[in-house]
Amino acid sequence: MNQADLIWMNGEFVPWEDAKVHVLTHGLHYGTGVFEGVRCYDTEIGPAVFRHTDHIDRLYKSAELYYMPIPFEREQIRSSTLELIARNGLRSCYIRPLVFRGYGQMGLFPLEAPVDVTVAVWEWGAYLGDEGKQKGVRAKVSSWRRISPDSLIPHAKASGQYLNSVLAKIESHKAGYEEAILLDDKGHVCEGSGENIFIVREGVVYTPPQTASILDGISRKAIIQIMRDMGIDVVERDIARAELYLADELFCCGTAAECVPIREVDDHAVGAGQPGELTRAVQSAFEDALHGRTERYREWLDPVPVELYEAAQTSDLVA
Ligand SMILES: Cc1ncc(COP(=O)(O)O)c(C=O)c1O
């Protein structure tokens, strides 16, 4: 991975190589952590974090769902993240805030273990590759079902829950596909291993509703709004597996992957086997929003103040 200089750890900026934890950190053993995946883009108005507040809100919500009080104000996480980007001299990067039960308590009752908070930033290209974004990816319906609300909390972005995505991802990779599509516990289409999914039929876009155990994706929300603003009908409803094969177009979206066409599912070509017209239009409108090229979506951007880059040049801000 592309290393940066500094990581924010429990209120301090520490050198990348010193951002360490003890092997008896609670979260390492039991998955007791929650996290976010966020991106900063070099936009028309300078480096800016996409839907920063939404990501921070979801982080706090995930933490609360797992009884982890975050010992920092939201604003401190936000401003420290902007400062971290500037102090690392980055103009575009992936951002990974992590809240986890730390060192000091073992066993399954975690409420006395400390809650640690870190934010890391690094340069990270499109998760499913630039070629995937261009030409579309091949996906496989996973034999693993998405975690159900009977056992875990699908709406939380919790570390331990990602073992589900990891199994699906490995299975699809070993079978020669680029991404996995998970069905939910009822057998309805749910989402990719790290992306929400949309199908297009006869000009209407369908996507699974919250009741399908999806993660309430922030890119999903943005793309739904963009499509409605474009005059496209978007319907949130259960989707049967066979509808994946009958779709004219398919695409998925997530912060790491961005907006990616799916050109094949379980060896069935989707439509003509290449990204369709509607997908291309949505992908391009989404890219415009991410890069600040569309005035009406500029409010989704949280700019990194230019003064922070200037201050980072002076010796008193360097760790
Ligand atoms: C399981 C899962 N679903 C959906 C998404 C998409 O969410 P977002 O657009 O908020 O990144 C992600 C990525 O965070 C994910 O890990």
JSON list of N, CA, C and O and ligand atoms in Angstrom, two decimals, residues 37 55 58 146 157 162 165 191-196 215 217-220 253-255, ligand 1:
[
{"chain": "A", "resi": 37, "resn": "GLY", "atom": "N", "xyz": [-15.04, 4.16, 5.39]},
{"chain": "A", "resi": 37, "resn": "GLY", "atom": "CA", "xyz": [-14.21, 4.32, 4.20]},
{"chain": "A", "resi": 37, "resn": "GLY", "atom": "C", "xyz": [-14.69, 5.61, 3.57]},
{"chain": "A", "resi": 37, "resn": "GLY", "atom": "O", "xyz": [-15.87, 5.74, 3.25]},
{"chain": "A", "resi": 55, "resn": "HIS", "atom": "N", "xyz": [-20.34, 10.40, 6.62]},
{"chain": "A", "resi": 55, "resn": "HIS", "atom": "CA", "xyz": [-19.48, 9.29, 7.04]},
{"chain": "A", "resi": 55, "resn": "HIS", "atom": "C", "xyz": [-19.23, 9.33, 8.55]},
{"chain": "A", "resi": 55, "resn": "HIS", "atom": "O", "xyz": [-19.25, 8.30, 9.23]},
{"chain": "A", "resi": 58, "resn": "ARG", "atom": "N", "xyz": [-22.29, 8.17, 10.33]},
{"chain": "A", "resi": 58, "resn": "ARG", "atom": "CA", "xyz": [-22.46, 6.71, 10.29]},
{"chain": "A", "resi": 58, "resn": "ARG", "atom": "C", "xyz": [-21.48, 6.02, 11.23]},
{"chain": "A", "resi": 58, "resn": "ARG", "atom": "O", "xyz": [-21.80, 5.02, 11.87]},
{"chain": "A", "resi": 146, "resn": "ARG", "atom": "N", "xyz": [-25.49, -12.69, 2.87]},
{"chain": "A", "resi": 146, "resn": "ARG", "atom": "CA", "xyz": [-25.18, -11.49, 3.65]},
{"chain": "A", "resi": 146, "resn": "ARG", "atom": "C", "xyz": [-25.66, -11.69, 5.09]},
{"chain": "A", "resi": 146, "resn": "ARG", "atom": "O", "xyz": [-26.74, -12.29, 5.30]},
{"chain": "A", "resi": 157, "resn": "LYS", "atom": "N", "xyz": [-21.34, -0.52, 10.24]},
{"chain": "A", "resi": 157, "resn": "LYS", "atom": "CA", "xyz": [-20.12, -0.84, 9.50]},
{"chain": "A", "resi": 157, "resn": "LYS", "atom": "C", "xyz": [-19.10, -1.30, 10.54]},
{"chain": "A", "resi": 157, "resn": "LYS", "atom": "O", "xyz": [-18.29, -0.51, 11.04]},
{"chain": "A", "resi": 162, "resn": "TYR", "atom": "N", "xyz": [-17.19, -7.92, 8.74]},
{"chain": "A", "resi": 162, "resn": "TYR", "atom": "CA", "xyz": [-16.57, -8.02, 7.42]},
{"chain": "A", "resi": 162, "resn": "TYR", "atom": "C", "xyz": [-15.99, -9.40, 7.11]},
{"chain": "A", "resi": 162, "resn": "TYR", "atom": "O", "xyz": [-15.57, -9.66, 5.98]},
{"chain": "A", "resi": 165, "resn": "SER", "atom": "N", "xyz": [-17.98, -10.52, 4.22]},
{"chain": "A", "resi": 165, "resn": "SER", "atom": "CA", "xyz": [-17.53, -10.01, 2.91]},
{"chain": "A", "resi": 165, "resn": "SER", "atom": "C", "xyz": [-16.24, -10.68, 2.47]},
{"chain": "A", "resi": 165, "resn": "SER", "atom": "O", "xyz": [-16.04, -10.95, 1.28]},
{"chain": "A", "resi": 191, "resn": "GLU", "atom": "N", "xyz": [-26.27, -7.11, -1.91]},
{"chain": "A", "resi": 191, "resn": "GLU", "atom": "CA", "xyz": [-25.24, -6.15, -2.31]},
{"chain": "A", "resi": 191, "resn": "GLU", "atom": "C", "xyz": [-23.96, -6.87, -2.68]},
{"chain": "A", "resi": 191, "resn": "GLU", "atom": "O", "xyz": [-23.86, -8.09, -2.54]},
{"chain": "A", "resi": 192, "resn": "GLY", "atom": "N", "xyz": [-22.96, -6.11, -3.13]},
{"chain": "A", "resi": 192, "resn": "GLY", "atom": "CA", "xyz": [-21.64, -6.66, -3.40]},
{"chain": "A", "resi": 192, "resn": "GLY", "atom": "C", "xyz": [-20.90, -6.84, -2.08]},
{"chain": "A", "resi": 192, "resn": "GLY", "atom": "O", "xyz": [-21.41, -6.47, -1.01]},
{"chain": "A", "resi": 193, "resn": "SER", "atom": "N", "xyz": [-19.67, -7.35, -2.13]},
{"chain": "A", "resi": 193, "resn": "SER", "atom": "CA", "xyz": [-18.93, -7.56, -0.87]},
{"chain": "A", "resi": 193, "resn": "SER", "atom": "C", "xyz": [-18.57, -6.22, -0.23]},
{"chain": "A", "resi": 193, "resn": "SER", "atom": "O", "xyz": [-18.36, -6.15, 0.97]},
{"chain": "A", "resi": 194, "resn": "GLY", "atom": "N", "xyz": [-18.51, -5.15, -1.04]},
{"chain": "A", "resi": 194, "resn": "GLY", "atom": "CA", "xyz": [-18.21, -3.83, -0.49]},
{"chain": "A", "resi": 194, "resn": "GLY", "atom": "C", "xyz": [-18.90, -2.73, -1.28]},
{"chain": "A", "resi": 194, "resn": "GLY", "atom": "O", "xyz": [-18.41, -1.60, -1.32]},
{"chain": "A", "resi": 195, "resn": "GLU", "atom": "N", "xyz": [-20.02, -3.06, -1.92]},
{"chain": "A", "resi": 195, "resn": "GLU", "atom": "CA", "xyz": [-20.73, -2.07, -2.74]},
{"chain": "A", "resi": 195, "resn": "GLU", "atom": "C", "xyz": [-22.23, -2.35, -2.71]},
{"chain": "A", "resi": 195, "resn": "GLU", "atom": "O", "xyz": [-22.64, -3.49, -2.59]},
{"chain": "A", "resi": 196, "resn": "ASN", "atom": "N", "xyz": [-23.02, -1.32, -2.89]},
{"chain": "A", "resi": 196, "resn": "ASN", "atom": "CA", "xyz": [-24.46, -1.50, -3.12]},
{"chain": "A", "resi": 196, "resn": "ASN", "atom": "C", "xyz": [-24.70, -1.75, -4.60]},
{"chain": "A", "resi": 196, "resn": "ASN", "atom": "O", "xyz": [-23.84, -1.44, -5.43]},
{"chain": "A", "resi": 215, "resn": "LEU", "atom": "N", "xyz": [-25.90, -2.44, 3.71]},
{"chain": "A", "resi": 215, "resn": "LEU", "atom": "CA", "xyz": [-25.30, -1.30, 4.40]},
{"chain": "A", "resi": 215, "resn": "LEU", "atom": "C", "xyz": [-25.90, -0.07, 3.71]},
{"chain": "A", "resi": 215, "resn": "LEU", "atom": "O", "xyz": [-26.00, -0.02, 2.49]},
{"chain": "A", "resi": 217, "resn": "GLY", "atom": "N", "xyz": [-25.51, 2.63, 2.15]},
{"chain": "A", "resi": 217, "resn": "GLY", "atom": "CA", "xyz": [-24.35, 3.24, 1.49]},
{"chain": "A", "resi": 217, "resn": "GLY", "atom": "C", "xyz": [-24.52, 4.74, 1.23]},
{"chain": "A", "resi": 217, "resn": "GLY", "atom": "O", "xyz": [-25.60, 5.20, 0.84]},
{"chain": "A", "resi": 218, "resn": "ILE", "atom": "N", "xyz": [-23.44, 5.45, 1.44]},
{"chain": "A", "resi": 218, "resn": "ILE", "atom": "CA", "xyz": [-23.47, 6.90, 1.22]},
{"chain": "A", "resi": 218, "resn": "ILE", "atom": "C", "xyz": [-23.36, 7.20, -0.28]},
{"chain": "A", "resi": 218, "resn": "ILE", "atom": "O", "xyz": [-24.00, 8.11, -0.79]},
{"chain": "A", "resi": 219, "resn": "SER", "atom": "N", "xyz": [-22.61, 6.37, -1.00]},
{"chain": "A", "resi": 219, "resn": "SER", "atom": "CA", "xyz": [-22.57, 6.52, -2.47]},
{"chain": "A", "resi": 219, "resn": "SER", "atom": "C", "xyz": [-23.94, 6.18, -3.04]},
{"chain": "A", "resi": 219, "resn": "SER", "atom": "O", "xyz": [-24.42, 6.83, -3.97]},
{"chain": "A", "resi": 220, "resn": "ARG", "atom": "N", "xyz": [-24.58, 5.15, -2.49]},
{"chain": "A", "resi": 220, "resn": "ARG", "atom": "CA", "xyz": [-25.93, 4.74, -2.93]},
{"chain": "A", "resi": 220, "resn": "ARG", "atom": "C", "xyz": [-26.90, 5.91, -2.81]},
{"chain": "A", "resi": 220, "resn": "ARG", "atom": "O", "xyz": [-27.64, 6.21, -3.75]},
{"chain": "A", "resi": 253, "resn": "CYS", "atom": "N", "xyz": [-21.97, 0.45, -6.50]},
{"chain": "A", "resi": 253, "resn": "CYS", "atom": "CA", "xyz": [-21.27, 1.66, -6.07]},
{"chain": "A", "resi": 253, "resn": "CYS", "atom": "C", "xyz": [-20.86, 1.56, -4.61]},
{"chain": "A", "resi": 253, "resn": "CYS", "atom": "O", "xyz": [-21.52, 0.91, -3.80]},
{"chain": "A", "resi": 254, "resn": "GLY", "atom": "N", "xyz": [-19.75, 2.20, -4.32]},
{"chain": "A", "resi": 254, "resn": "GLY", "atom": "CA", "xyz": [-19.25, 2.27, -2.96]},
{"chain": "A", "resi": 254, "resn": "GLY", "atom": "C", "xyz": [-18.13, 3.29, -2.94]},
{"chain": "A", "resi": 254, "resn": "GLY", "atom": "O", "xyz": [-17.62, 3.67, -4.00]},
{"chain": "A", "resi": 255, "resn": "THR", "atom": "N", "xyz": [-17.73, 3.70, -1.76]},
{"chain": "A", "resi": 255, "resn": "THR", "atom": "CA", "xyz": [-16.69, 4.72, -1.66]},
{"chain": "A", "resi": 255, "resn": "THR", "atom": "C", "xyz": [-15.37, 4.23, -2.27]},
{"chain": "A", "resi": 255, "resn": "THR", "atom": "O", "xyz": [-14.71, 4.96, -3.02]},
{"chain": "B", "resi": 1, "resn": "LIG", "atom": "C1", "xyz": [-20.77, -4.16, 2.61]},
{"chain": "B", "resi": 1, "resn": "LIG", "atom": "C2", "xyz": [-20.79, -2.80, 1.98]},
{"chain": "B", "resi": 1, "resn": "LIG", "atom": "N1", "xyz": [-21.89, -2.40, 1.32]},
{"chain": "B", "resi": 1, "resn": "LIG", "atom": "C3", "xyz": [-21.97, -1.20, 0.74]},
{"chain": "B", "resi": 1, "resn": "LIG", "atom": "C4", "xyz": [-20.90, -0.31, 0.78]},
{"chain": "B", "resi": 1, "resn": "LIG", "atom": "C5", "xyz": [-21.01, 1.04, 0.13]},
{"chain": "B", "resi": 1, "resn": "LIG", "atom": "O1", "xyz": [-21.11, 2.03, 1.11]},
{"chain": "B", "resi": 1, "resn": "LIG", "atom": "P1", "xyz": [-20.54, 3.50, 0.87]},
{"chain": "B", "resi": 1, "resn": "LIG", "atom": "O2", "xyz": [-21.11, 3.99, -0.38]},
{"chain": "B", "resi": 1, "resn": "LIG", "atom": "O3", "xyz": [-21.04, 4.25, 2.07]},
{"chain": "B", "resi": 1, "resn": "LIG", "atom": "O4", "xyz": [-19.07, 3.41, 0.84]},
{"chain": "B", "resi": 1, "resn": "LIG", "atom": "C6", "xyz": [-19.75, -0.68, 1.46]},
{"chain": "B", "resi": 1, "resn": "LIG", "atom": "C7", "xyz": [-18.61, 0.24, 1.56]},
{"chain": "B", "resi": 1, "resn": "LIG", "atom": "O5", "xyz": [-18.48, 0.94, 2.53]},
{"chain": "B", "resi": 1, "resn": "LIG", "atom": "C8", "xyz": [-19.69, -1.94, 2.08]},
{"chain": "B", "resi": 1, "resn": "LIG", "atom": "O6", "xyz": [-18.59, -2.34, 2.73]}
]
